[in-house]
Structures are given as structure tokens and as C-alpha cells.
Short mmCIF file of C-alpha atoms in Angstrom, two decimals:
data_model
loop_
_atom_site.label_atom_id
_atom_site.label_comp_id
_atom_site.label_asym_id
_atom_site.label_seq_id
_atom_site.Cartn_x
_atom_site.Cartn_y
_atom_site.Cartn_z
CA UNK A 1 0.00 0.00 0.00
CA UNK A 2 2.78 2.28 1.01
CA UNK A 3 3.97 2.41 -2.86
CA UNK A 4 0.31 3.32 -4.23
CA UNK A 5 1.30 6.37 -1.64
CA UNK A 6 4.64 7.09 -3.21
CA UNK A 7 2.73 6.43 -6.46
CA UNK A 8 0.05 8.97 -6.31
CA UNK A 9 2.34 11.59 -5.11
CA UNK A 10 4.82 11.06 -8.10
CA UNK A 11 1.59 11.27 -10.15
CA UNK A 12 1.10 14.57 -8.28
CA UNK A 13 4.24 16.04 -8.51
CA UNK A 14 5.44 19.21 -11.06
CA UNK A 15 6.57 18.12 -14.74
CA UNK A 16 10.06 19.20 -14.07
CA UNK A 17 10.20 17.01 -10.76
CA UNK A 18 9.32 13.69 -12.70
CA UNK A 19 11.77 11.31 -14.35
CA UNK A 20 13.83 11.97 -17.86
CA UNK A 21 13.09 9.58 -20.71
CA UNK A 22 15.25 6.64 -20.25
CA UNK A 23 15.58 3.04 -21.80
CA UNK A 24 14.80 1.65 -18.31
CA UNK A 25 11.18 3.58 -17.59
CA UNK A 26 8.06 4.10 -19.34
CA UNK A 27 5.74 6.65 -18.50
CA UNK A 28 2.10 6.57 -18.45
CA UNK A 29 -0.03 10.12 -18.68
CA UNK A 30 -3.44 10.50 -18.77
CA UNK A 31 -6.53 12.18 -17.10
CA UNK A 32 -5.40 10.42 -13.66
CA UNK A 33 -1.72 12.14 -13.98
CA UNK A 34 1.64 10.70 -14.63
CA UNK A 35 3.13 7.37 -13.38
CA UNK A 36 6.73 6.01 -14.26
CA UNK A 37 7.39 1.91 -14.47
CA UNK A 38 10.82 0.48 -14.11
CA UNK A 39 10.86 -1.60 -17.03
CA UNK A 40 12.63 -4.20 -19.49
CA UNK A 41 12.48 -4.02 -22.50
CA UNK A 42 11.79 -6.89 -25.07
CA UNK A 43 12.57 -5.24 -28.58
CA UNK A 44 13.71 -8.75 -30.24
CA UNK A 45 11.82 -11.99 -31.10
CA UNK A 46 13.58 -13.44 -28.60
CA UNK A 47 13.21 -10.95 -25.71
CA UNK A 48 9.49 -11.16 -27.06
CA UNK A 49 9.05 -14.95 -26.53
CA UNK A 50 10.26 -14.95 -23.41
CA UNK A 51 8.60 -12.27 -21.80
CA UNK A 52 7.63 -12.30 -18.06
CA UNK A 53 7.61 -16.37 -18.14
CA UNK A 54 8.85 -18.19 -14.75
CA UNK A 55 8.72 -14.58 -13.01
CA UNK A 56 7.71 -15.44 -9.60
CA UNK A 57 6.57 -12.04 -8.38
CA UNK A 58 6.77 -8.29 -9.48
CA UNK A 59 7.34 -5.14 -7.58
CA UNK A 60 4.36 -3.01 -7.85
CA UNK A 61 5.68 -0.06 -9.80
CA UNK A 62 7.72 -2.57 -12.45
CA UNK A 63 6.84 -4.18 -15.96
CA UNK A 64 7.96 -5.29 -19.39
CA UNK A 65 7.62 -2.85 -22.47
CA UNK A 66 7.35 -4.92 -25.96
CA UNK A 67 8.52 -3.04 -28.55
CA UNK A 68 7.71 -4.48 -32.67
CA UNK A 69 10.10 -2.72 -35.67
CA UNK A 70 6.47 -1.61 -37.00
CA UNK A 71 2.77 -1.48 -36.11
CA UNK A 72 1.31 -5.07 -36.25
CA UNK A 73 -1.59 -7.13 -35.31
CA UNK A 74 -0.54 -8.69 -31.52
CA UNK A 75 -1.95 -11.33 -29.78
CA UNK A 76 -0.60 -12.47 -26.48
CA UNK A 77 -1.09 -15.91 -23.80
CA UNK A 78 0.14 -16.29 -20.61
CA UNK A 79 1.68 -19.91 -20.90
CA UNK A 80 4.16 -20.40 -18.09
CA UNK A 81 3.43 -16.82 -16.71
CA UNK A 82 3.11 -17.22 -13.14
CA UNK A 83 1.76 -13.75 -11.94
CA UNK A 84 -1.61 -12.03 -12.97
CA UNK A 85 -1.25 -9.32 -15.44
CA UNK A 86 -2.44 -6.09 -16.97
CA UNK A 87 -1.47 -5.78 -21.12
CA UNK A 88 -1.95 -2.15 -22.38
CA UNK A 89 -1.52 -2.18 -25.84
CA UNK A 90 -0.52 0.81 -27.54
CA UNK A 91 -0.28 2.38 -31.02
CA UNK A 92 2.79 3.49 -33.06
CA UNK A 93 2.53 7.11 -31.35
CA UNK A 94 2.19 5.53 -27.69
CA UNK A 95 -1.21 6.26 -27.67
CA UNK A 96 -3.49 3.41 -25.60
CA UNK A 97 -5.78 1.23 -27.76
CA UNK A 98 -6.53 -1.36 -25.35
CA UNK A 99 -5.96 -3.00 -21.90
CA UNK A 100 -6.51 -6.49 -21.21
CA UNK A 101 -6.62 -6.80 -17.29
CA UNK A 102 -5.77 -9.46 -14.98
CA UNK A 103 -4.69 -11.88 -17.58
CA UNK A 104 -4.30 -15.14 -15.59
CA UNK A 105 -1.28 -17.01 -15.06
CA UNK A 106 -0.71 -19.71 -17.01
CA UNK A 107 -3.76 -19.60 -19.37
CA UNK A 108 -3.17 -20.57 -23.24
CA UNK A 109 -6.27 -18.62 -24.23
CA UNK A 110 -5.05 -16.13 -27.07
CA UNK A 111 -5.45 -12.07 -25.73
CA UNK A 112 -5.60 -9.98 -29.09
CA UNK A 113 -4.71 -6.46 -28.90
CA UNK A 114 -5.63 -4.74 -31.97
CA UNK A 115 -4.12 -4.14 -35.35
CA UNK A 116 -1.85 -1.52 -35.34
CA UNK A 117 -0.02 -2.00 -32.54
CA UNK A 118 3.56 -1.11 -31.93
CA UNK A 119 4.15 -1.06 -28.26
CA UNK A 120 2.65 -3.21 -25.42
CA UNK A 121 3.56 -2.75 -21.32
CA UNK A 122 2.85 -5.53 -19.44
CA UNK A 123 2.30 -4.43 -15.75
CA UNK A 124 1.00 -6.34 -12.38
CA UNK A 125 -2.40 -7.42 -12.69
CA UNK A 126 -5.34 -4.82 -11.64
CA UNK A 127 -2.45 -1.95 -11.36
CA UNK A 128 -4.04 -0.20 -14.51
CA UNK A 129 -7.82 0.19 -13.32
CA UNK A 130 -5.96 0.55 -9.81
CA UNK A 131 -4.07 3.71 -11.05
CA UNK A 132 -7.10 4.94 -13.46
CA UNK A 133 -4.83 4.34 -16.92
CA UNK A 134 -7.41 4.06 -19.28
CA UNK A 135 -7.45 3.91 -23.66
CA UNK A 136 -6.62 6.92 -24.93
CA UNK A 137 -3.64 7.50 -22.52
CA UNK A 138 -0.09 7.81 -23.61
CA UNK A 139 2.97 6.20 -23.47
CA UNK A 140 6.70 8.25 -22.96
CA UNK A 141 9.95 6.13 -24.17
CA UNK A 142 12.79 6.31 -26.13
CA UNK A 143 11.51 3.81 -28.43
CA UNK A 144 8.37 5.74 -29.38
CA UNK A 145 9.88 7.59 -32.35
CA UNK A 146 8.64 10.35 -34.78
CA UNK A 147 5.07 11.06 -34.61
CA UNK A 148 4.76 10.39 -30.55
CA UNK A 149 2.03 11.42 -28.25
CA UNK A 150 4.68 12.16 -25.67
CA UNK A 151 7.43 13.07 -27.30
CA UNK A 152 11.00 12.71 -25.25
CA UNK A 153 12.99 16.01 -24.80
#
């Protein structure tokens, strides 16, 4: 509980106090405010495949950021995921198209996310409607180029 605390005052605080754009740390703004993830990032077909598989637990304010070479239909399962969790699947800009919450561990069942998607942050499950991040919301990261919602300075 203590880091939904920290959380909401980071969402809280002045632009200029919040984090730089890094590889490591994805920010999420919307109508709610701003929150920053520690993340890895998964930007190979490798990386991809792998994913948060055989991870046994999560801190809160941590995650996985997907990243595809181009905008693509995704579709994701949860085999040998051991942790509930929230997909938020986002367009080439960053933009939020879709969030699948609470995907359950282990399930096979196939979670589409759209066509046109370039970017996807996996996060603990129920953080998202926790937090209030909601479609239309934006991604920040290096890796969301030209044309981004939230550009990085």
C-alpha cells in the first residue's frame, strides 16, 4: 500500500520534478496524472518470446515494455506466466488502444490487442484500473519515435 502512496504523489508532482526519458522507464499520462514503471524491455523476437515467463513475483511499480520494428496485429497468452497481469496495448505514437486486465497465469487462451499496434507494457495485474490508466492514454519512451504522443525532450 505504502507504494500506491509514493505512487500517487509522483503522479502529483510538477513536470520538471518527474523522471527523464530513459531506456529503463516508461511513463504513463493521462486524465489520472503521470506514473513512471521500471521496465525491461523486449525489442527482439527473442526478448518477445520470453517475456515475463517463470517470473515469480513483481514489484508493484515494475513491468515489461514490448517493442515491434512496426505497427502489427498482436496477440498475447500467458503460458508459463506465473503472476496475474495487466497488457496495455498501444499504437505506433504511444497512444493506448486497449488494456486487457488481470490476464491469468498460465492460461493458453489467445489475448488480441488490436491491429496496429507497436508497443505493449505488461504491468502487475489490476495496477491499470488501480491507477485509473485508461485507452486513450499515452505512453513516454525512447523507443516511441517520430510522430509520438509524448514526445522525449
Amino acid at each position: 500500500m505504502r507504494a500506491l502512496s509514493v505512487l500517487f504523489v509522483l503522479a502529483a508532482a510538477p513536470a520538471a520534478a518527474q523522471y527523464a526519458c530513459s531506456e529503463d522507464r516508461v511513463s504513463v499520462v493521462g486524465e489520472f496524472g503521470r506514473v513512471n514503471f521500471e521496465v525491461e524491455v523486449a525489442d527482439d523476437a527473442e526478448e518477445r518470446a520470453q517475456g515475463l515467463m517463470f517470473v515469480e513475483e513483481m514489484p508493484t511499480l515494475d513491468g515489461m515494455l514490448f517493442v515491434y520494428d512496426r505497427p502489427q496485429r498482436t496477440a498475447f497468452w500467458m503460458r508459463n506466466t506465473l503472476i496475474p497481469l495487466d497488457m496495455i496495448f498501444a499504437g505506433a505514437d504511444g497512444t493506448i488502444r486497449r488494456i486487457h486486465a488481470n490476464a491469468v497465469p498460465m492460461d493458453e487462451t489467445s489475448i488480441p490487442g488490436g491491429d496496429d499496434i507497436q508497443f505493449v507494457l505488461e504491468i502487475n495485474g489490476g495496477l491499470a484500473a488501480r491507477l485509473g490508466i485508461a485507452e486513450g492514454d499515452a505512453l513516454q519512451h525512447p523507443a516511441i519515435g517520430d510522430g509520438a504522443a509524448l514526445p522525449c525532450d
